[in-house]
Short mmCIF file of C-alpha atoms and ligand atoms in Angstrom, two decimals:
data_model
loop_
_atom_site.label_atom_id
_atom_site.label_comp_id
_atom_site.label_asym_id
_atom_site.label_seq_id
_atom_site.Cartn_x
_atom_site.Cartn_y
_atom_site.Cartn_z
CA MET A 21 -0.11 0.11 0.22
CA GLU A 22 1.95 3.01 -1.45
CA ALA A 23 -0.95 5.52 -1.69
CA VAL A 24 -2.77 7.42 0.55
CA MET A 25 -6.14 6.15 0.63
CA SER A 26 -9.56 7.97 0.81
CA ASP A 27 -11.80 6.33 -0.66
CA LEU A 28 -13.60 3.79 1.71
CA ASP A 29 -14.35 0.85 -0.89
CA MET A 30 -9.89 1.14 -1.71
CA PHE A 31 -9.64 1.37 2.17
CA MET A 32 -12.40 -1.63 2.65
CA ASN A 33 -10.47 -3.71 0.00
CA TYR A 34 -6.75 -3.20 1.86
CA LEU A 35 -8.54 -4.17 6.03
CA GLU A 36 -10.53 -7.24 3.84
CA ALA A 37 -6.98 -8.26 2.41
CA ARG A 38 -5.29 -7.61 5.10
CA SER A 39 -7.89 -9.73 7.78
CA PRO A 40 -9.62 -11.57 6.27
CA GLY A 41 -12.65 -13.97 7.31
CA GLU A 42 -13.44 -11.60 10.18
CA PRO A 43 -16.98 -10.26 8.98
CA GLU A 44 -18.09 -8.57 12.28
CA PHE A 45 -14.75 -6.60 12.45
CA HIS A 46 -15.25 -5.76 8.49
CA GLN A 47 -18.67 -4.05 9.46
CA ALA A 48 -17.25 -2.24 12.49
CA VAL A 49 -14.79 -1.09 10.55
CA ARG A 50 -16.95 0.12 7.44
CA GLU A 51 -19.46 1.97 9.55
CA VAL A 52 -16.64 3.87 11.01
CA SER A 53 -14.43 4.90 8.44
CA GLU A 54 -17.54 6.04 5.82
CA LYS A 55 -17.77 8.54 8.42
CA VAL A 56 -14.66 9.00 9.20
CA LEU A 57 -12.67 8.98 5.89
CA PRO A 58 -14.51 12.55 4.10
CA TYR A 59 -13.46 14.21 7.01
CA ILE A 60 -9.81 13.08 6.42
CA GLU A 61 -9.45 14.44 3.71
CA THR A 62 -10.44 17.99 4.88
CA HIS A 63 -7.54 17.14 7.34
CA PRO A 64 -4.38 15.75 5.30
CA GLU A 65 -2.56 15.08 8.16
CA TYR A 66 -4.78 12.33 9.59
CA ALA A 67 -3.88 10.53 6.02
CA ARG A 68 0.02 11.53 5.65
CA ALA A 69 0.42 9.61 9.13
CA ARG A 70 -2.01 7.34 7.83
CA ILE A 71 -3.82 7.48 11.18
CA LEU A 72 -7.01 5.33 9.85
CA GLU A 73 -4.98 2.57 8.64
CA ARG A 74 -2.43 2.14 11.68
CA MET A 75 -5.88 2.79 14.06
CA THR A 76 -7.31 -0.48 12.76
CA GLU A 77 -4.39 -2.43 13.21
CA PRO A 78 -4.16 -3.95 17.09
CA ASP A 79 -1.08 -2.60 19.26
CA ARG A 80 -0.87 -6.40 20.03
CA VAL A 81 -3.21 -9.26 20.00
CA ILE A 82 -2.98 -12.46 22.66
CA MET A 83 -4.24 -15.47 22.88
CA PHE A 84 -4.01 -18.42 24.78
CA ARG A 85 -5.03 -21.55 25.73
CA VAL A 86 -7.14 -22.27 28.66
CA THR A 87 -7.61 -25.53 30.72
CA TRP A 88 -9.54 -26.36 33.30
CA GLU A 89 -11.55 -29.20 34.46
CA ASP A 90 -15.29 -29.73 35.04
CA ASP A 91 -17.39 -31.42 37.98
CA GLU A 92 -16.67 -34.75 36.46
CA GLY A 93 -13.02 -34.85 36.15
CA ASN A 94 -12.85 -34.29 32.63
CA VAL A 95 -10.27 -32.16 30.88
CA GLN A 96 -11.70 -29.58 28.96
CA ILE A 97 -9.76 -26.56 26.87
CA ASN A 98 -11.26 -23.01 25.82
CA ARG A 99 -9.06 -20.67 24.04
CA GLY A 100 -8.49 -17.01 26.15
CA TYR A 101 -7.73 -13.76 23.99
CA ARG A 102 -6.78 -9.91 25.02
CA VAL A 103 -7.23 -7.81 22.01
CA GLN A 104 -5.20 -4.63 23.30
CA PHE A 105 -6.48 -2.00 20.12
CA ASN A 106 -4.90 1.65 20.72
CA GLY A 107 -3.39 2.52 24.03
CA ALA A 108 -2.87 6.46 23.05
CA ILE A 109 -5.03 7.98 25.05
CA GLY A 110 -4.47 5.99 27.87
CA PRO A 111 -4.09 2.13 28.99
CA TYR A 112 -6.49 -0.37 27.53
CA LYS A 113 -10.07 -0.46 28.57
CA GLY A 114 -12.76 -2.58 27.55
CA GLY A 115 -14.58 -6.29 28.32
CA LEU A 116 -14.59 -9.77 28.71
CA ARG A 117 -17.33 -11.49 26.77
CA PHE A 118 -17.63 -15.07 27.71
CA HIS A 119 -19.64 -17.07 24.87
CA PRO A 120 -19.37 -19.92 22.57
CA SER A 121 -19.45 -17.38 19.51
CA VAL A 122 -16.17 -15.84 20.49
CA ASN A 123 -13.04 -15.19 18.28
CA LEU A 124 -10.90 -13.09 16.84
CA SER A 125 -13.68 -11.51 14.61
CA ILE A 126 -16.08 -10.36 17.57
CA LEU A 127 -13.11 -9.42 19.99
CA LYS A 128 -11.43 -7.26 17.20
CA PHE A 129 -14.67 -5.52 16.36
CA LEU A 130 -15.38 -5.27 20.09
CA GLY A 131 -12.18 -3.77 20.63
CA PHE A 132 -12.22 -1.01 18.15
CA GLU A 133 -15.32 0.27 19.16
CA GLN A 134 -13.86 0.53 22.40
CA ILE A 135 -10.90 3.24 20.91
CA LEU A 136 -13.60 5.55 19.95
CA LYS A 137 -15.96 4.93 22.90
CA ASN A 138 -13.68 5.37 25.41
CA SER A 139 -12.69 8.60 23.64
CA LEU A 140 -15.79 9.61 23.67
CA THR A 141 -16.18 10.08 27.14
CA GLY A 142 -13.87 12.18 28.09
CA LEU A 143 -11.51 10.02 30.03
CA PRO A 144 -7.88 8.80 29.37
CA MET A 145 -8.97 5.57 28.55
CA GLY A 146 -6.94 3.25 25.34
CA GLY A 147 -9.36 0.85 24.14
CA GLY A 148 -9.47 -3.33 23.77
CA LYS A 149 -11.82 -6.23 24.38
CA GLY A 150 -10.81 -9.94 25.40
CA GLY A 151 -12.98 -13.22 26.15
CA SER A 152 -13.05 -16.83 25.36
CA ASP A 153 -15.17 -19.02 24.24
CA PHE A 154 -15.79 -20.48 27.49
CA ASP A 155 -20.16 -21.14 27.83
CA PRO A 156 -21.16 -20.39 31.51
CA LYS A 157 -24.65 -21.16 31.11
CA GLY A 158 -25.77 -24.23 33.26
CA LYS A 159 -22.20 -24.47 34.61
CA SER A 160 -21.84 -24.32 38.39
CA ASP A 161 -20.25 -22.00 40.55
CA ALA A 162 -16.93 -24.25 41.33
CA GLU A 163 -16.85 -24.88 36.95
CA VAL A 164 -16.39 -20.98 36.82
CA MET A 165 -14.58 -20.88 39.34
CA ARG A 166 -11.54 -22.95 38.03
CA PHE A 167 -12.19 -21.79 34.34
CA CYS A 168 -11.62 -18.15 35.29
CA GLN A 169 -8.73 -18.85 37.89
CA SER A 170 -7.19 -20.89 34.58
CA PHE A 171 -8.10 -18.28 32.74
CA MET A 172 -6.28 -14.92 34.48
CA SER A 173 -3.30 -17.38 35.03
CA GLU A 174 -2.16 -16.41 32.10
CA LEU A 175 -3.91 -13.43 31.38
CA PHE A 176 -2.70 -11.73 34.15
CA ARG A 177 0.77 -11.21 33.40
CA HIS A 178 -0.38 -9.25 30.24
CA ILE A 179 -2.76 -6.93 32.20
CA GLY A 180 -1.81 -4.12 35.08
CA LYS A 181 -3.63 -0.55 36.66
CA ASN A 182 -1.26 1.57 34.32
CA VAL A 183 -1.26 -0.71 31.33
CA ASP A 184 -4.67 -2.69 30.71
CA VAL A 185 -7.70 -2.70 32.89
CA PRO A 186 -10.39 -5.77 31.80
CA ALA A 187 -14.03 -5.41 32.92
CA GLY A 188 -17.21 -7.76 32.17
CA ASP A 189 -19.37 -7.93 29.15
CA ILE A 190 -21.34 -10.70 27.83
CA GLY A 191 -21.57 -13.78 30.21
CA VAL A 192 -18.97 -12.21 33.07
CA GLY A 193 -21.07 -10.60 35.59
CA ALA A 194 -20.27 -9.91 39.54
CA ARG A 195 -19.50 -13.54 40.34
CA GLU A 196 -17.05 -13.71 37.11
CA ILE A 197 -15.43 -10.73 38.37
CA GLY A 198 -15.23 -11.38 41.45
CA TYR A 199 -13.04 -15.32 40.54
CA LEU A 200 -11.16 -13.54 37.71
CA PHE A 201 -9.82 -10.42 39.97
CA GLY A 202 -9.54 -12.86 43.58
CA GLN A 203 -7.32 -14.95 40.96
CA TYR A 204 -5.34 -11.72 40.01
CA ARG A 205 -4.54 -10.28 43.53
CA ARG A 206 -3.57 -14.22 44.94
CA LEU A 207 -0.88 -14.07 41.62
CA LYS A 208 0.31 -10.51 41.80
CA ASN A 209 0.20 -10.32 45.95
CA GLU A 210 -1.07 -6.64 45.22
CA PHE A 211 -4.40 -4.65 45.80
CA THR A 212 -5.14 -2.69 42.16
CA GLY A 213 -7.90 -1.52 40.25
CA THR A 214 -6.63 -3.53 37.77
CA MET A 215 -10.34 -4.82 36.83
CA THR A 216 -13.28 -3.07 36.75
CA GLY A 217 -16.77 -3.57 37.89
CA LYS A 218 -15.53 -5.11 41.56
CA GLY A 219 -17.87 -5.61 44.14
CA LEU A 220 -18.69 -2.84 46.36
CA SER A 221 -16.56 -4.74 49.44
CA TYR A 222 -13.66 -4.88 47.28
CA GLY A 223 -13.29 -1.54 45.21
CA GLY A 224 -16.38 -1.56 43.05
CA SER A 225 -18.03 1.46 42.24
CA LEU A 226 -21.25 2.73 42.93
CA ILE A 227 -23.76 3.15 40.27
CA ARG A 228 -21.30 0.84 38.02
CA PRO A 229 -24.07 -2.15 37.36
CA GLU A 230 -26.08 0.06 36.41
CA ALA A 231 -24.24 2.62 34.26
CA THR A 232 -24.70 1.41 30.73
CA GLY A 233 -28.38 0.81 31.27
CA TYR A 234 -28.95 4.06 32.97
CA GLY A 235 -26.38 5.87 30.65
CA ASN A 236 -28.44 5.16 27.88
CA VAL A 237 -31.80 6.00 28.78
CA TYR A 238 -29.79 9.09 29.67
CA PHE A 239 -28.68 9.36 26.02
CA ALA A 240 -31.97 8.74 24.59
CA ALA A 241 -33.48 11.19 27.05
CA GLU A 242 -30.75 13.57 25.59
CA MET A 243 -31.85 12.99 22.14
CA LEU A 244 -35.68 13.05 22.27
CA LYS A 245 -35.18 16.87 23.75
CA THR A 246 -33.82 17.67 20.16
CA ARG A 247 -37.47 17.57 19.36
CA GLY A 248 -38.91 18.66 21.70
CA LYS A 249 -40.18 15.22 23.23
CA THR A 250 -39.25 13.07 26.88
CA LEU A 251 -39.62 9.10 27.87
CA ASP A 252 -42.82 10.48 30.02
CA GLY A 253 -45.67 7.76 28.54
CA LYS A 254 -43.62 6.43 25.64
CA THR A 255 -43.93 2.67 24.67
CA CYS A 256 -40.06 0.72 24.80
CA LEU A 257 -39.05 -1.94 23.53
CA VAL A 258 -36.16 -3.80 25.77
CA SER A 259 -34.24 -6.77 23.92
CA GLY A 260 -32.20 -9.12 26.40
CA SER A 261 -32.68 -9.94 29.63
CA GLY A 262 -29.36 -9.14 31.60
CA ASN A 263 -27.44 -6.44 33.25
CA VAL A 264 -27.95 -3.44 30.16
CA ALA A 265 -31.52 -4.48 29.71
CA GLN A 266 -32.38 -4.58 32.99
CA TYR A 267 -30.66 -1.16 33.95
CA THR A 268 -32.24 0.24 30.96
CA THR A 269 -35.61 -1.38 32.24
CA GLU A 270 -34.84 0.36 35.41
CA LYS A 271 -34.17 3.76 34.67
CA LEU A 272 -36.88 3.50 31.58
CA ILE A 273 -39.73 2.74 34.55
CA HIS A 274 -38.42 5.49 37.02
CA LEU A 275 -38.29 8.76 33.73
CA GLY A 276 -42.28 7.03 33.26
CA ALA A 277 -42.06 5.33 30.11
CA LYS A 278 -43.59 2.19 29.50
CA VAL A 279 -41.35 -1.26 28.43
CA VAL A 280 -43.24 -3.94 27.21
CA THR A 281 -40.47 -6.75 26.14
CA LEU A 282 -37.70 -8.45 27.26
CA SER A 283 -35.72 -11.33 25.84
CA ASP A 284 -33.01 -13.94 26.02
CA SER A 285 -31.23 -16.12 23.14
CA SER A 286 -34.72 -18.73 23.44
CA GLY A 287 -36.92 -15.90 22.65
CA PHE A 288 -38.81 -12.74 24.24
CA ILE A 289 -41.69 -11.54 26.21
CA TYR A 290 -44.37 -9.00 25.93
CA ASP A 291 -46.10 -7.44 28.51
CA PRO A 292 -48.46 -4.77 26.99
CA ASP A 293 -49.58 -3.75 30.40
CA GLY A 294 -45.70 -2.63 31.31
CA ILE A 295 -42.88 -3.67 33.32
CA THR A 296 -43.03 -2.62 36.66
CA ARG A 297 -40.75 -2.34 39.38
CA GLU A 298 -41.72 -5.80 40.79
CA LYS A 299 -42.01 -7.87 37.39
CA LEU A 300 -38.74 -6.29 37.22
CA ASP A 301 -37.30 -7.36 40.65
CA PHE A 302 -38.62 -11.06 39.58
CA VAL A 303 -36.60 -10.83 36.21
CA MET A 304 -33.42 -10.12 38.47
CA ASP A 305 -33.49 -12.51 40.47
CA LEU A 306 -33.95 -14.89 37.69
CA LYS A 307 -31.66 -13.97 35.99
CA ASN A 308 -28.94 -13.07 38.40
CA ASN A 309 -29.78 -15.47 40.73
CA ARG A 310 -31.48 -18.16 39.68
CA ARG A 311 -30.23 -18.24 36.08
CA GLY A 312 -32.97 -19.08 34.42
CA ARG A 313 -35.27 -18.60 31.22
CA ILE A 314 -37.40 -15.31 30.36
CA LYS A 315 -39.93 -17.83 29.74
CA GLU A 316 -41.11 -17.90 33.14
CA TYR A 317 -41.87 -14.03 33.28
CA ALA A 318 -44.62 -14.82 30.65
CA ASP A 319 -45.52 -18.24 33.22
CA LYS A 320 -45.72 -16.03 36.34
CA PHE A 321 -47.42 -13.10 34.58
CA GLY A 322 -49.78 -14.21 32.32
CA CYS A 323 -48.46 -12.38 29.24
CA ALA A 324 -47.48 -13.73 26.26
CA TYR A 325 -43.71 -15.55 25.21
CA TYR A 326 -42.36 -15.93 21.60
CA PRO A 327 -39.80 -18.23 21.36
CA GLY A 328 -37.05 -17.87 19.13
CA GLU A 329 -38.44 -14.40 18.21
CA LYS A 330 -37.36 -10.68 18.67
CA PRO A 331 -39.33 -8.17 19.77
CA TRP A 332 -38.75 -5.98 17.07
CA ASN A 333 -42.27 -6.56 15.55
CA VAL A 334 -44.15 -5.33 18.60
CA PRO A 335 -45.60 -1.36 17.76
CA CYS A 336 -43.45 1.40 19.63
CA ASP A 337 -42.22 4.53 19.90
CA LEU A 338 -38.44 3.83 21.43
CA ALA A 339 -36.25 0.78 21.05
CA PHE A 340 -33.61 -0.41 22.67
CA PRO A 341 -31.34 -3.75 21.40
CA SER A 342 -29.71 -4.47 24.56
CA ALA A 343 -28.65 -8.44 24.30
CA THR A 344 -26.36 -8.80 20.99
CA GLN A 345 -24.49 -7.82 17.56
CA ASN A 346 -26.69 -7.48 14.75
CA GLU A 347 -29.94 -8.46 16.69
CA ILE A 348 -31.59 -5.81 14.26
CA THR A 349 -31.50 -7.22 10.76
CA ALA A 350 -32.71 -4.79 7.53
CA GLY A 351 -36.74 -6.38 7.90
CA ASP A 352 -36.64 -5.51 11.46
CA ALA A 353 -35.79 -2.61 10.39
CA ARG A 354 -38.55 -2.40 8.47
CA ALA A 355 -41.21 -3.25 11.16
CA LEU A 356 -39.31 -0.73 13.39
CA LEU A 357 -40.36 2.27 11.15
CA GLU A 358 -43.58 0.96 9.61
CA ASN A 359 -44.90 0.74 13.49
CA GLY A 360 -43.73 4.25 14.15
CA CYS A 361 -40.84 3.58 16.34
CA TYR A 362 -38.78 7.44 15.96
CA LEU A 363 -35.97 6.71 18.11
CA VAL A 364 -33.15 3.26 18.52
CA SER A 365 -30.40 3.60 21.39
CA GLU A 366 -28.06 0.62 21.10
CA GLY A 367 -27.49 -0.75 24.46
CA ALA A 368 -25.37 -3.71 23.04
CA ASN A 369 -22.55 -3.21 21.03
CA MET A 370 -23.24 -3.13 16.91
CA PRO A 371 -26.63 -4.46 17.24
CA THR A 372 -28.10 -2.90 14.02
CA THR A 373 -26.61 -4.64 10.98
CA TYR A 374 -24.67 -2.38 8.18
CA GLU A 375 -27.93 -2.48 5.78
CA ALA A 376 -30.43 -1.82 8.65
CA THR A 377 -28.01 1.33 10.29
CA LYS A 378 -28.81 2.31 6.68
CA LEU A 379 -32.59 2.46 6.96
CA PHE A 380 -32.62 4.31 9.99
CA GLU A 381 -30.48 6.92 8.62
CA GLU A 382 -32.57 7.24 5.57
CA ALA A 383 -35.83 7.51 7.58
CA ARG A 384 -34.03 10.00 10.17
CA ILE A 385 -35.23 8.86 12.98
CA LEU A 386 -33.05 9.77 16.06
CA PHE A 387 -30.45 7.20 15.84
CA GLY A 388 -28.17 6.73 18.78
CA PRO A 389 -25.28 4.43 18.05
CA GLY A 390 -23.41 1.97 20.77
CA LYS A 391 -20.05 3.39 21.28
CA ALA A 392 -22.11 6.78 22.38
CA ALA A 393 -25.33 5.62 23.79
CA ASN A 394 -23.76 3.08 26.33
CA ALA A 395 -20.24 5.20 27.40
CA GLY A 396 -22.33 4.78 30.35
CA GLY A 397 -20.34 1.73 31.52
CA VAL A 398 -16.92 2.27 30.20
CA ALA A 399 -17.47 5.71 32.31
CA ILE A 400 -18.34 4.48 35.44
CA SER A 401 -15.42 1.98 34.73
CA GLY A 402 -12.93 5.22 34.75
CA LEU A 403 -14.43 6.64 37.25
CA GLU A 404 -14.33 3.28 39.24
CA MET A 405 -10.43 3.43 38.40
CA THR A 406 -9.78 6.76 39.61
CA GLN A 407 -11.57 6.22 43.03
CA ASN A 408 -9.14 3.22 43.33
CA SER A 409 -6.03 5.26 42.44
CA MET A 410 -7.33 7.63 44.86
CA ARG A 411 -8.31 5.11 47.25
CA LEU A 412 -11.65 6.47 48.48
CA THR A 413 -15.39 5.79 47.70
CA TRP A 414 -17.70 8.25 45.83
CA THR A 415 -21.77 8.22 47.00
CA ARG A 416 -24.45 7.06 44.23
CA GLU A 417 -25.53 10.69 43.94
CA GLN A 418 -21.79 11.65 42.78
CA VAL A 419 -21.29 8.88 40.77
CA GLU A 420 -24.90 9.09 38.87
CA GLU A 421 -24.30 12.91 38.63
CA LYS A 422 -20.99 12.60 36.90
CA LEU A 423 -22.49 9.79 34.14
CA GLN A 424 -25.15 11.96 33.34
CA GLU A 425 -22.96 14.96 32.97
CA ILE A 426 -20.26 12.49 30.82
CA MET A 427 -23.99 11.35 28.79
CA GLN A 428 -24.95 15.21 28.59
CA ARG A 429 -21.55 15.84 26.66
CA ILE A 430 -21.25 12.74 24.59
CA HIS A 431 -24.47 13.94 23.22
CA GLU A 432 -22.90 17.24 22.77
CA GLN A 433 -20.10 16.10 20.90
CA CYS A 434 -22.32 14.03 18.35
CA LEU A 435 -23.71 17.12 17.84
CA GLU A 436 -20.90 18.89 17.00
CA TYR A 437 -19.78 16.79 14.81
CA GLY A 438 -23.23 15.27 12.84
CA SER A 439 -24.79 18.21 12.51
CA THR A 440 -26.28 19.51 8.68
CA ASN A 441 -29.43 21.14 8.46
CA GLY A 442 -30.97 20.45 11.51
CA TYR A 443 -30.86 16.90 11.13
CA CYS A 444 -28.15 15.17 14.03
CA ASP A 445 -26.28 12.21 11.83
CA TYR A 446 -25.20 10.68 15.13
CA VAL A 447 -23.24 7.92 13.82
CA LYS A 448 -20.66 10.35 11.58
CA GLY A 449 -20.83 12.72 14.97
CA ALA A 450 -19.59 9.89 17.45
CA ASN A 451 -17.29 8.28 15.07
CA ILE A 452 -15.39 11.22 14.16
CA ALA A 453 -15.42 12.82 17.85
CA GLY A 454 -14.09 9.45 19.11
CA PHE A 455 -11.45 9.27 16.69
CA VAL A 456 -10.07 13.42 16.22
CA LYS A 457 -8.96 12.72 20.18
CA VAL A 458 -7.22 9.79 19.59
CA ALA A 459 -5.56 10.53 15.99
CA ASP A 460 -4.08 13.54 17.54
CA ALA A 461 -2.33 11.64 19.84
CA MET A 462 -1.56 9.54 17.34
CA LEU A 463 -0.11 12.39 15.19
CA ALA A 464 1.96 13.81 18.67
CA TYR A 465 3.34 10.11 19.39
CA GLY A 466 5.21 10.68 15.83
CA VAL A 467 5.70 7.49 14.06
CA VAL A 468 5.15 4.27 16.46
P1 NDP B 23 -25.50 -10.48 29.62
O1 NDP B 23 -24.51 -11.33 29.64
O2 NDP B 23 -25.77 -9.97 30.91
O3 NDP B 23 -26.82 -10.28 29.25
C1 NDP B 23 -26.68 -10.85 27.43
C2 NDP B 23 -28.23 -10.46 27.73
O4 NDP B 23 -28.34 -10.58 26.35
C3 NDP B 23 -28.49 -11.90 27.67
O5 NDP B 23 -30.07 -11.47 27.98
C4 NDP B 23 -28.62 -13.04 26.50
O6 NDP B 23 -30.09 -14.03 26.77
C5 NDP B 23 -28.82 -11.90 25.81
N1 NDP B 23 -27.97 -12.79 24.12
C6 NDP B 23 -26.80 -12.73 24.50
N2 NDP B 23 -25.97 -13.50 23.26
C7 NDP B 23 -27.31 -13.68 22.28
C8 NDP B 23 -27.38 -14.26 21.59
N3 NDP B 23 -25.78 -14.78 20.24
N4 NDP B 23 -29.04 -14.20 20.53
C9 NDP B 23 -29.87 -13.36 21.36
N5 NDP B 23 -29.63 -13.17 22.96
C10 NDP B 23 -28.56 -12.97 23.62
O7 NDP B 23 -24.48 -9.00 28.82
P2 NDP B 23 -24.46 -7.45 28.87
O8 NDP B 23 -26.68 -7.21 28.89
O9 NDP B 23 -23.62 -6.88 29.85
O10 NDP B 23 -24.47 -7.13 27.67
C11 NDP B 23 -25.16 -6.90 26.64
C12 NDP B 23 -24.71 -6.18 25.24
O11 NDP B 23 -24.24 -4.81 26.10
C13 NDP B 23 -23.62 -6.57 24.40
O12 NDP B 23 -23.53 -6.51 23.40
C14 NDP B 23 -22.53 -5.98 25.08
O13 NDP B 23 -21.22 -5.75 24.79
C15 NDP B 23 -23.09 -4.84 25.20
N6 NDP B 23 -22.31 -3.96 26.60
C16 NDP B 23 -22.24 -4.08 28.02
C17 NDP B 23 -21.50 -2.94 28.83
C18 NDP B 23 -21.51 -4.29 30.22
O14 NDP B 23 -21.28 -1.84 31.13
N7 NDP B 23 -21.89 -4.84 30.76
C19 NDP B 23 -20.77 -1.67 28.11
C20 NDP B 23 -21.29 -1.83 27.01
C21 NDP B 23 -21.94 -2.38 26.13
P3 NDP B 23 -28.46 -15.69 27.09
O15 NDP B 23 -28.59 -15.25 28.77
O16 NDP B 23 -29.86 -16.65 26.86
O17 NDP B 23 -27.50 -15.46 26.63
#
């Protein structure tokens, strides 16, 4: 590659040739490059230094074997990963995902998104992501513990409070963080904030469990404000029923909206009366303690359950995809638009396929991309790091106020870089605003 590239197809050909067979990574880079390349054309210093080519190449990728013994004494083998994607503006920061679908493509897409997301928060954090194809579903606590200990026995040598600070993601919640951090502390014989999402008794931050969902709702409220609307009385679809979905639902209820769906990988429930505080408590116990299926909600509260389906055909005002990548296809996007949905705020990472994002853009609805809308989680992880370094704990009110301010600032940045003729392209705004800060740091470092 001799010439400086400015054309999207040319750039994607280059990227796909360098990283073949990684469709999710290609998708994430395409969505960003489409918005950033025209900006780079007007800023030749970035093109000359080949910043986008450099930013799409991870600083390093660590892959390792994780061997552990199940409860029957059988030897099990999984693969562990940590993608340290870009450390230009701070220690690598991003979650660990434990799910059978995990592969390098998915972790590179997540790590790449994380660079720009972390930059948007305004906090000094680089981008990274990791995980394993281990499936915690159906495993005993003892098996999950042995897996986590084995995983950390390799990962610990690559991370550190000033190097790389992992957190949770799909399949990695409070239980897994406890086992992982416990093993880290034991191996290093030191207590540092090298992981976030920790329990409150050992260095965790108040509001961290709530932060991604709450932040997403705050972001949606900011988007609505630009059209003179509020959340009050709006009918909302939420997908997933894990961490992000639960706290999105909690904040939506709190602000007067009506949530009518939740889902898991087996199907979705539709409760036209709306999920109340009491019903949400049932979901939290079901998912976080009993590790059951969302169908039990329908059995308990006598509403409809749709096995094997996603909620996007249900009429709504607002949609909060909070399960996984590519859960809204072009067909789903059409159904949402036809049924009157005018805001989609992504709690999950890249839940909308490329084709579906185009439909939302054409329809000019309020479309908040994950790197902006779900940045509240990593922002509060950043504040957990701050509290750990200062060896103090902020109150719930202090942290929630900071979360709200950060989400407002992210929204302002989107408006600054994404608005033309009264319409805000939040995808463009988030991508360019996130890119500029990292790009400027990379320029300052020279050729490294
Ligand atoms: P959880 O593991 O707590 O919950 C995930 C939920 O999504 C579960 O209901 C799960 O159902 C469902 N799900 C997972 N994979 C699939 C799939 N392939 N098809 C259908 N449903 C699926 O994860 P989180 O809530 O933490 O994460 C959800 C999303 O939010 C992810 O995209 C994550 O990257 C993103 N995110 C999370 C942050 C956080 O702070 N936790 C921060 C920013 C983004 P089942 O139990 O049946 O698998």
